[in-house]
mmCIF file of C-alpha atoms in Angstrom:
data_model
loop_
_atom_site.group_PDB
_atom_site.id
_atom_site.type_symbol
_atom_site.label_atom_id
_atom_site.label_comp_id
_atom_site.label_asym_id
_atom_site.label_seq_id
_atom_site.Cartn_x
_atom_site.Cartn_y
_atom_site.Cartn_z
ATOM 1 C CA ARG A 1 20.085 -12.529 12.862
ATOM 2 C CA LYS A 2 23.616 -13.898 12.517
ATOM 3 C CA LEU A 3 25.841 -13.879 9.455
ATOM 4 C CA SER A 4 29.556 -14.636 9.861
ATOM 5 C CA SER A 5 32.250 -13.841 7.278
ATOM 6 C CA TYR A 6 35.969 -14.546 7.788
ATOM 7 C CA ASP A 7 39.031 -13.047 6.138
ATOM 8 C CA PHE A 8 41.141 -15.191 3.839
ATOM 9 C CA ASN A 9 44.655 -15.983 5.112
ATOM 10 C CA GLU A 10 47.044 -16.205 2.163
ATOM 11 C CA THR A 11 49.753 -17.777 4.344
ATOM 12 C CA THR A 12 47.703 -20.799 5.343
ATOM 13 C CA ASP A 13 45.560 -20.731 2.183
ATOM 14 C CA ASP A 14 42.486 -20.883 4.380
ATOM 15 C CA TYR A 15 39.966 -18.743 6.155
ATOM 16 C CA ASN A 16 41.225 -17.911 9.630
ATOM 17 C CA ASP A 17 39.321 -17.162 12.801
ATOM 18 C CA ALA A 18 39.448 -13.384 12.328
ATOM 19 C CA ILE A 19 35.880 -12.390 11.617
ATOM 20 C CA ASN A 20 35.280 -9.567 9.158
ATOM 21 C CA GLU A 21 32.952 -7.206 11.050
ATOM 22 C CA ASP A 22 32.116 -5.173 7.942
ATOM 23 C CA LEU A 23 30.632 -8.249 6.251
ATOM 24 C CA SER A 24 29.157 -9.939 9.334
ATOM 25 C CA THR A 25 26.108 -9.408 11.484
ATOM 26 C CA ASN A 26 25.061 -10.718 14.857
ATOM 27 C CA TYR A 27 22.172 -8.834 16.344
ATOM 28 C CA GLU A 28 18.865 -9.341 18.084
ATOM 29 C CA ASN A 29 15.759 -7.269 17.437
ATOM 30 C CA ILE A 30 13.056 -6.705 20.054
ATOM 31 C CA ASN A 31 9.709 -5.108 19.257
ATOM 32 C CA GLN A 32 7.516 -4.458 22.309
ATOM 33 C CA LEU A 33 4.035 -3.007 21.915
ATOM 34 C CA ASN A 34 1.390 -2.015 24.464
ATOM 35 C CA LYS A 35 -1.891 -0.753 23.055
ATOM 36 C CA PRO A 36 -4.669 0.306 25.445
ATOM 37 C CA SER A 37 -7.925 0.538 23.494
ATOM 38 C CA VAL A 38 -11.444 1.921 23.801
ATOM 39 C CA ILE A 39 -14.228 0.714 21.481
ATOM 40 C CA LEU A 40 -17.722 2.222 21.222
ATOM 41 C CA GLY A 41 -20.438 0.889 18.955
ATOM 42 C CA PHE A 42 -24.067 1.409 18.005
ATOM 43 C CA ARG A 43 -26.419 -0.691 15.875
ATOM 44 C CA ASN A 44 -30.095 -0.746 14.903
ATOM 45 C CA ASP A 45 -32.077 -1.958 11.892
ATOM 46 C CA LYS A 46 -30.594 0.615 9.511
ATOM 47 C CA LEU A 47 -27.525 2.071 11.146
ATOM 48 C CA SER A 48 -24.304 0.438 12.314
ATOM 49 C CA SER A 49 -21.457 2.506 13.699
ATOM 50 C CA ASN A 50 -18.189 1.769 15.490
ATOM 51 C CA PHE A 51 -15.422 3.949 16.942
ATOM 52 C CA GLU A 52 -12.068 2.633 18.169
ATOM 53 C CA PHE A 53 -9.310 4.586 19.923
ATOM 54 C CA ASN A 54 -5.835 3.133 20.525
ATOM 55 C CA TYR A 55 -2.799 4.638 22.218
ATOM 56 C CA LEU A 56 0.441 2.931 21.263
ATOM 57 C CA PHE A 57 3.512 2.510 23.433
ATOM 58 C CA ARG A 58 6.198 0.844 21.309
ATOM 59 C CA THR A 59 9.857 0.103 22.062
ATOM 60 C CA LEU A 60 12.303 -1.058 19.404
ATOM 61 C CA GLU A 61 15.651 -2.456 20.511
ATOM 62 C CA ASN A 62 18.630 -3.662 18.534
ATOM 63 C CA ASN A 63 21.401 -5.437 20.446
ATOM 64 C CA ASP A 64 24.494 -5.788 18.264
ATOM 65 C CA ALA A 65 26.982 -8.363 19.545
ATOM 66 C CA LEU A 66 29.640 -7.347 16.993
ATOM 67 C CA ARG A 67 29.266 -3.565 17.162
ATOM 68 C CA PRO A 68 27.927 -2.562 20.600
ATOM 69 C CA THR A 69 28.279 1.124 19.661
ATOM 70 C CA TYR A 70 25.346 0.581 17.291
ATOM 71 C CA ASN A 71 23.022 -0.727 20.007
ATOM 72 C CA LEU A 72 19.742 1.074 19.588
ATOM 73 C CA THR A 73 16.670 1.743 21.712
ATOM 74 C CA ARG A 74 13.829 3.849 20.319
ATOM 75 C CA LYS A 75 10.526 4.546 22.070
ATOM 76 C CA PHE A 76 7.457 5.669 20.144
ATOM 77 C CA GLU A 77 4.034 6.842 21.268
ATOM 78 C CA ALA A 78 1.175 7.409 18.877
ATOM 79 C CA VAL A 79 -2.606 7.559 18.533
ATOM 80 C CA GLU A 80 -4.550 5.259 16.229
ATOM 81 C CA LEU A 81 -8.204 5.809 15.333
ATOM 82 C CA SER A 82 -10.845 3.888 13.458
ATOM 83 C CA TYR A 83 -14.425 4.875 12.651
ATOM 84 C CA TYR A 84 -16.967 3.285 10.351
ATOM 85 C CA LEU A 85 -20.584 3.988 9.520
ATOM 86 C CA SER A 86 -22.930 1.696 7.599
ATOM 87 C CA TYR A 87 -26.411 2.952 6.750
ATOM 88 C CA ARG A 88 -29.025 0.961 4.823
ATOM 89 C CA MET A 89 -31.587 3.456 3.554
ATOM 90 C CA SER A 90 -33.650 0.565 2.185
ATOM 91 C CA PRO A 91 -33.031 -3.094 1.297
ATOM 92 C CA GLN A 92 -31.823 -1.859 -2.118
ATOM 93 C CA LYS A 93 -29.726 1.158 -1.028
ATOM 94 C CA GLY A 94 -26.699 1.363 1.220
ATOM 95 C CA LEU A 95 -23.965 3.793 2.247
ATOM 96 C CA TYR A 96 -20.682 2.854 3.888
ATOM 97 C CA PHE A 97 -17.958 5.111 5.291
ATOM 98 C CA ASN A 98 -14.704 4.194 6.999
ATOM 99 C CA TYR A 99 -11.763 6.255 8.321
ATOM 100 C CA ARG A 100 -8.536 4.875 9.775
ATOM 101 C CA LEU A 101 -5.523 6.578 11.288
ATOM 102 C CA ASN A 102 -2.582 4.170 11.457
ATOM 103 C CA ASN A 103 0.937 4.594 12.780
ATOM 104 C CA ASN A 104 3.758 2.410 11.437
ATOM 105 C CA VAL A 105 7.301 2.544 12.775
ATOM 106 C CA PRO A 106 10.328 2.022 10.498
ATOM 107 C CA ASN A 107 11.746 -1.470 10.533
ATOM 108 C CA ILE A 108 14.936 -2.091 12.440
ATOM 109 C CA LEU A 109 17.038 -2.426 9.268
ATOM 110 C CA GLN A 110 16.025 1.106 8.283
ATOM 111 C CA LEU A 111 16.938 2.397 11.758
ATOM 112 C CA GLN A 112 20.308 0.680 12.240
ATOM 113 C CA ALA A 113 23.193 3.105 11.806
ATOM 114 C CA PHE A 114 25.924 0.707 10.688
ATOM 115 C CA ARG A 115 27.028 0.525 7.054
ATOM 116 C CA ASP A 116 25.961 -2.573 5.162
ATOM 117 C CA VAL A 117 28.746 -3.168 2.610
ATOM 118 C CA THR A 118 27.770 -6.689 1.546
ATOM 119 C CA ASN A 119 26.930 -5.243 -1.880
ATOM 120 C CA PRO A 120 30.022 -3.238 -2.936
ATOM 121 C CA LEU A 121 28.002 -1.405 -5.584
ATOM 122 C CA ASN A 122 25.410 -0.133 -3.101
ATOM 123 C CA THR A 123 26.299 0.641 0.497
ATOM 124 C CA ILE A 124 23.267 0.914 2.783
ATOM 125 C CA THR A 125 23.271 2.925 6.014
ATOM 126 C CA GLY A 126 20.235 3.110 8.273
ATOM 127 C CA ASN A 127 18.936 6.296 9.869
ATOM 128 C CA PRO A 128 18.340 6.022 13.650
ATOM 129 C CA PHE A 129 16.432 9.336 13.647
ATOM 130 C CA LEU A 130 13.573 8.191 11.433
ATOM 131 C CA ARG A 131 10.069 9.038 12.612
ATOM 132 C CA PRO A 132 7.020 6.740 12.393
ATOM 133 C CA THR A 133 4.792 7.005 9.338
ATOM 134 C CA THR A 134 1.229 8.232 9.838
ATOM 135 C CA ARG A 135 -1.358 6.968 7.347
ATOM 136 C CA HIS A 136 -4.823 8.482 6.929
ATOM 137 C CA ASN A 137 -7.153 6.155 5.058
ATOM 138 C CA LEU A 138 -10.649 7.120 3.918
ATOM 139 C CA TYR A 139 -12.985 4.691 2.180
ATOM 140 C CA ALA A 140 -16.615 5.225 1.170
ATOM 141 C CA TYR A 141 -19.115 3.671 -1.189
ATOM 142 C CA TYR A 142 -22.776 3.883 -2.148
ATOM 143 C CA ASP A 143 -24.770 1.218 -3.964
ATOM 144 C CA THR A 144 -28.325 0.750 -5.077
ATOM 145 C CA PHE A 145 -30.080 -2.029 -7.007
ATOM 146 C CA ASN A 146 -33.608 -2.273 -8.385
ATOM 147 C CA MET A 147 -34.599 -5.927 -8.635
ATOM 148 C CA GLN A 148 -37.714 -5.229 -10.714
ATOM 149 C CA LYS A 149 -35.889 -3.182 -13.355
ATOM 150 C CA GLY A 150 -32.652 -5.144 -13.131
ATOM 151 C CA THR A 151 -30.565 -1.977 -12.739
ATOM 152 C CA GLY A 152 -27.897 -1.034 -10.258
ATOM 153 C CA PHE A 153 -25.479 1.776 -9.467
ATOM 154 C CA PHE A 154 -22.241 1.642 -7.482
ATOM 155 C CA ILE A 155 -19.714 4.347 -6.613
ATOM 156 C CA TYR A 156 -16.710 4.155 -4.343
ATOM 157 C CA MET A 157 -13.589 6.081 -3.418
ATOM 158 C CA ASN A 158 -10.487 5.194 -1.441
ATOM 159 C CA SER A 159 -7.664 7.513 -0.418
ATOM 160 C CA ASP A 160 -4.422 7.329 1.548
ATOM 161 C CA VAL A 161 -2.436 10.329 2.785
ATOM 162 C CA PHE A 162 0.984 9.755 4.347
ATOM 163 C CA GLU A 163 2.958 11.849 6.818
ATOM 164 C CA ASP A 164 6.645 11.123 7.480
ATOM 165 C CA TYR A 165 6.661 8.439 4.806
ATOM 166 C CA VAL A 166 9.935 6.483 4.774
ATOM 167 C CA VAL A 167 11.716 6.399 1.403
ATOM 168 C CA ALA A 168 15.153 5.309 0.243
ATOM 169 C CA LYS A 169 17.559 8.118 -0.625
ATOM 170 C CA ARG A 170 20.280 6.971 -3.018
ATOM 171 C CA THR A 171 23.327 8.961 -4.062
ATOM 172 C CA VAL A 172 25.433 7.848 -7.041
ATOM 173 C CA ASN A 173 29.184 8.431 -6.701
ATOM 174 C CA PRO A 174 31.502 9.405 -9.592
ATOM 175 C CA ASP A 175 32.705 5.779 -9.809
ATOM 176 C CA LEU A 176 29.025 4.697 -10.268
ATOM 177 C CA THR A 177 28.799 3.049 -6.856
ATOM 178 C CA SER A 178 25.912 4.257 -4.739
ATOM 179 C CA GLU A 179 25.145 5.131 -1.128
ATOM 180 C CA THR A 180 21.641 4.488 0.195
ATOM 181 C CA THR A 181 19.993 5.659 3.386
ATOM 182 C CA TYR A 182 16.409 6.323 4.515
ATOM 183 C CA VAL A 183 14.616 9.608 5.193
ATOM 184 C CA ASN A 184 11.121 10.839 6.082
ATOM 185 C CA VAL A 185 9.149 12.808 3.504
ATOM 186 C CA ASN A 186 5.732 14.471 3.417
ATOM 187 C CA GLY A 187 3.276 14.958 0.596
ATOM 188 C CA ALA A 188 2.758 11.390 -0.624
ATOM 189 C CA TYR A 189 -0.799 10.269 -1.302
ATOM 190 C CA ARG A 190 -2.892 7.818 -3.292
ATOM 191 C CA TRP A 191 -6.537 8.212 -4.395
ATOM 192 C CA ASN A 192 -8.739 6.052 -6.561
ATOM 193 C CA GLY A 193 -12.431 5.875 -7.365
ATOM 194 C CA GLU A 194 -14.860 4.056 -9.617
ATOM 195 C CA ILE A 195 -18.440 4.352 -10.874
ATOM 196 C CA ASP A 196 -20.331 1.293 -12.122
ATOM 197 C CA TYR A 197 -23.742 0.942 -13.733
ATOM 198 C CA ARG A 198 -25.362 -2.492 -13.995
ATOM 199 C CA LYS A 199 -28.207 -3.550 -16.258
ATOM 200 C CA LYS A 200 -29.640 -7.065 -16.279
ATOM 201 C CA VAL A 201 -31.833 -8.205 -19.176
ATOM 202 C CA THR A 202 -33.940 -11.370 -19.106
ATOM 203 C CA ILE A 203 -33.990 -12.993 -22.537
ATOM 204 C CA ASP A 204 -36.243 -15.902 -21.598
ATOM 205 C CA SER A 205 -36.804 -18.217 -18.657
ATOM 206 C CA LEU A 206 -33.321 -19.752 -19.071
ATOM 207 C CA LYS A 207 -31.148 -16.949 -20.426
ATOM 208 C CA THR A 208 -30.073 -13.627 -18.923
ATOM 209 C CA ILE A 209 -27.391 -11.114 -19.790
ATOM 210 C CA GLU A 210 -25.935 -8.420 -17.545
ATOM 211 C CA PHE A 211 -23.936 -5.388 -18.730
ATOM 212 C CA THR A 212 -21.650 -3.324 -16.441
ATOM 213 C CA PRO A 213 -20.033 -0.249 -17.973
ATOM 214 C CA PHE A 214 -17.670 1.543 -15.581
ATOM 215 C CA ILE A 215 -15.182 4.382 -15.307
ATOM 216 C CA SER A 216 -12.284 4.599 -12.860
ATOM 217 C CA THR A 217 -9.513 7.020 -11.986
ATOM 218 C CA THR A 218 -6.362 6.936 -9.865
ATOM 219 C CA LEU A 219 -4.190 9.794 -8.610
ATOM 220 C CA THR A 220 -0.831 8.985 -7.019
ATOM 221 C CA ARG A 221 1.867 11.321 -5.713
ATOM 222 C CA SER A 222 5.181 9.788 -4.680
ATOM 223 C CA ILE A 223 8.333 11.435 -3.334
ATOM 224 C CA ASN A 224 11.763 10.296 -4.521
ATOM 225 C CA PHE A 225 15.358 11.477 -4.740
ATOM 226 C CA ASN A 226 17.769 11.957 -7.609
ATOM 227 C CA ASN A 227 21.046 12.072 -5.702
ATOM 228 C CA ASP A 228 20.400 14.840 -3.129
ATOM 229 C CA ILE A 229 17.559 16.479 -5.068
ATOM 230 C CA GLN A 230 14.049 15.656 -3.871
ATOM 231 C CA TYR A 231 11.367 15.471 -6.533
ATOM 232 C CA THR A 232 7.747 14.383 -6.910
ATOM 233 C CA ASN A 233 6.096 12.022 -9.347
ATOM 234 C CA ASN A 234 2.429 12.719 -10.042
ATOM 235 C CA MET A 235 0.690 9.880 -11.844
ATOM 236 C CA LYS A 236 -2.852 10.286 -13.157
ATOM 237 C CA THR A 237 -4.775 7.395 -14.643
ATOM 238 C CA ILE A 238 -8.284 7.348 -16.063
ATOM 239 C CA GLY A 239 -9.890 4.293 -17.551
ATOM 240 C CA THR A 240 -13.185 2.948 -18.758
ATOM 241 C CA GLY A 241 -14.421 -0.480 -19.593
ATOM 242 C CA LEU A 242 -17.311 -2.842 -20.051
ATOM 243 C CA SER A 243 -17.939 -6.257 -18.581
ATOM 244 C CA ALA A 244 -20.806 -8.553 -19.448
ATOM 245 C CA ARG A 245 -22.182 -11.801 -18.127
ATOM 246 C CA PHE A 246 -24.313 -14.108 -20.233
ATOM 247 C CA VAL A 247 -25.957 -16.985 -18.324
ATOM 248 C CA TRP A 248 -27.729 -19.905 -19.948
ATOM 249 C CA LYS A 249 -29.077 -21.845 -16.992
ATOM 250 C CA ASP A 250 -27.575 -25.305 -16.555
ATOM 251 C CA VAL A 251 -25.750 -24.964 -19.905
ATOM 252 C CA MET A 252 -23.045 -22.303 -19.899
ATOM 253 C CA GLU A 253 -21.813 -18.941 -18.650
ATOM 254 C CA PHE A 254 -19.844 -16.454 -20.779
ATOM 255 C CA ARG A 255 -18.007 -13.405 -19.346
ATOM 256 C CA PRO A 256 -16.304 -10.989 -21.782
ATOM 257 C CA TYR A 257 -14.365 -7.996 -20.417
ATOM 258 C CA TYR A 258 -12.666 -4.985 -22.007
ATOM 259 C CA TYR A 259 -10.738 -2.132 -20.391
ATOM 260 C CA VAL A 260 -8.815 0.864 -21.786
ATOM 261 C CA SER A 261 -6.856 3.391 -19.737
ATOM 262 C CA PHE A 262 -4.714 6.494 -20.187
ATOM 263 C CA ALA A 263 -1.875 7.290 -17.763
ATOM 264 C CA ASN A 264 0.182 10.458 -17.425
ATOM 265 C CA ASN A 265 3.369 10.695 -15.333
ATOM 266 C CA GLU A 266 4.633 14.167 -14.455
ATOM 267 C CA TYR A 267 7.966 14.718 -12.672
ATOM 268 C CA SER A 268 8.927 17.903 -10.866
ATOM 269 C CA LEU A 269 12.560 17.324 -11.856
ATOM 270 C CA PRO A 270 13.275 18.799 -15.313
ATOM 271 C CA ALA A 271 15.915 16.138 -16.023
ATOM 272 C CA LEU A 272 13.208 13.458 -16.010
ATOM 273 C CA LYS A 273 10.944 13.154 -19.025
ATOM 274 C CA ASN A 274 7.202 13.092 -18.494
ATOM 275 C CA GLU A 275 5.470 9.948 -19.712
ATOM 276 C CA LYS A 276 2.111 9.179 -21.299
ATOM 277 C CA LEU A 277 0.805 5.661 -21.761
ATOM 278 C CA LEU A 278 -2.313 4.210 -23.366
ATOM 279 C CA THR A 279 -3.166 0.609 -22.487
ATOM 280 C CA HIS A 280 -6.062 -1.726 -23.087
ATOM 281 C CA SER A 281 -6.910 -5.272 -22.186
ATOM 282 C CA ALA A 282 -9.586 -7.802 -22.990
ATOM 283 C CA ASN A 283 -10.400 -11.281 -21.801
ATOM 284 C CA PHE A 284 -13.115 -13.875 -22.161
ATOM 285 C CA ASN A 285 -14.124 -16.537 -19.688
ATOM 286 C CA THR A 286 -16.490 -19.359 -20.552
ATOM 287 C CA VAL A 287 -17.847 -21.926 -18.104
ATOM 288 C CA ALA A 288 -19.836 -24.953 -19.283
ATOM 289 C CA TYR A 289 -22.089 -26.790 -16.841
#
């Protein structure tokens, strides 16, 4: 990436050849990755399972042609895992489970140590000592459907837990300018789940209607900074809704939907006010054949 800025020469009323290093960049980024892998799998009529193991060797390099003192080489090693299980108890019932362990390195802009002063109101300085972020992801669901009765049930959950998550740390100066850098934090997570029930009713040979009431919830914990003070934001959301589908064969299809949710934000920093929010939404979709 190359960006050149030159100082203004008042004598010649022109921009001279003296490059302004504070406002210019000229660097090359190199991202090398080697990932030996082992994959094991099993499958039969009801069960399907797969396990994958990866060992990562990653090298990040930044070669700065303007500021060689900021040349950077970082080497990372990490384990990544993946496992899933799919089990069909019957043609109408199924269970699925998946776990992933991922490792993501900071991008080179977050690692570079030079001060980016292109925005005079917010100076950004990278942190060359950042550690990679580890993400644990767990996903599971169960579903069942009875064709004769026209009923179905579905439940799922998905969660992410982060270690060494990279966040921006901003400090506001007395003159209202700010300084931003990046740090690793622990304790961030995200979880959500939903339960659906489906009921299909046959009106006659041409018309059917299907109802799907559901309830969902989301829990999120983020880590932020207010100047040098670290604080958490815990957001809890619970919602419920109803969707329907009316089908008149070869004539039309009508899909109404309604959803209402309640959200609560709680901050660990007393200076920040907790928030509560009630929202709802509705839409209708009609298709004519």
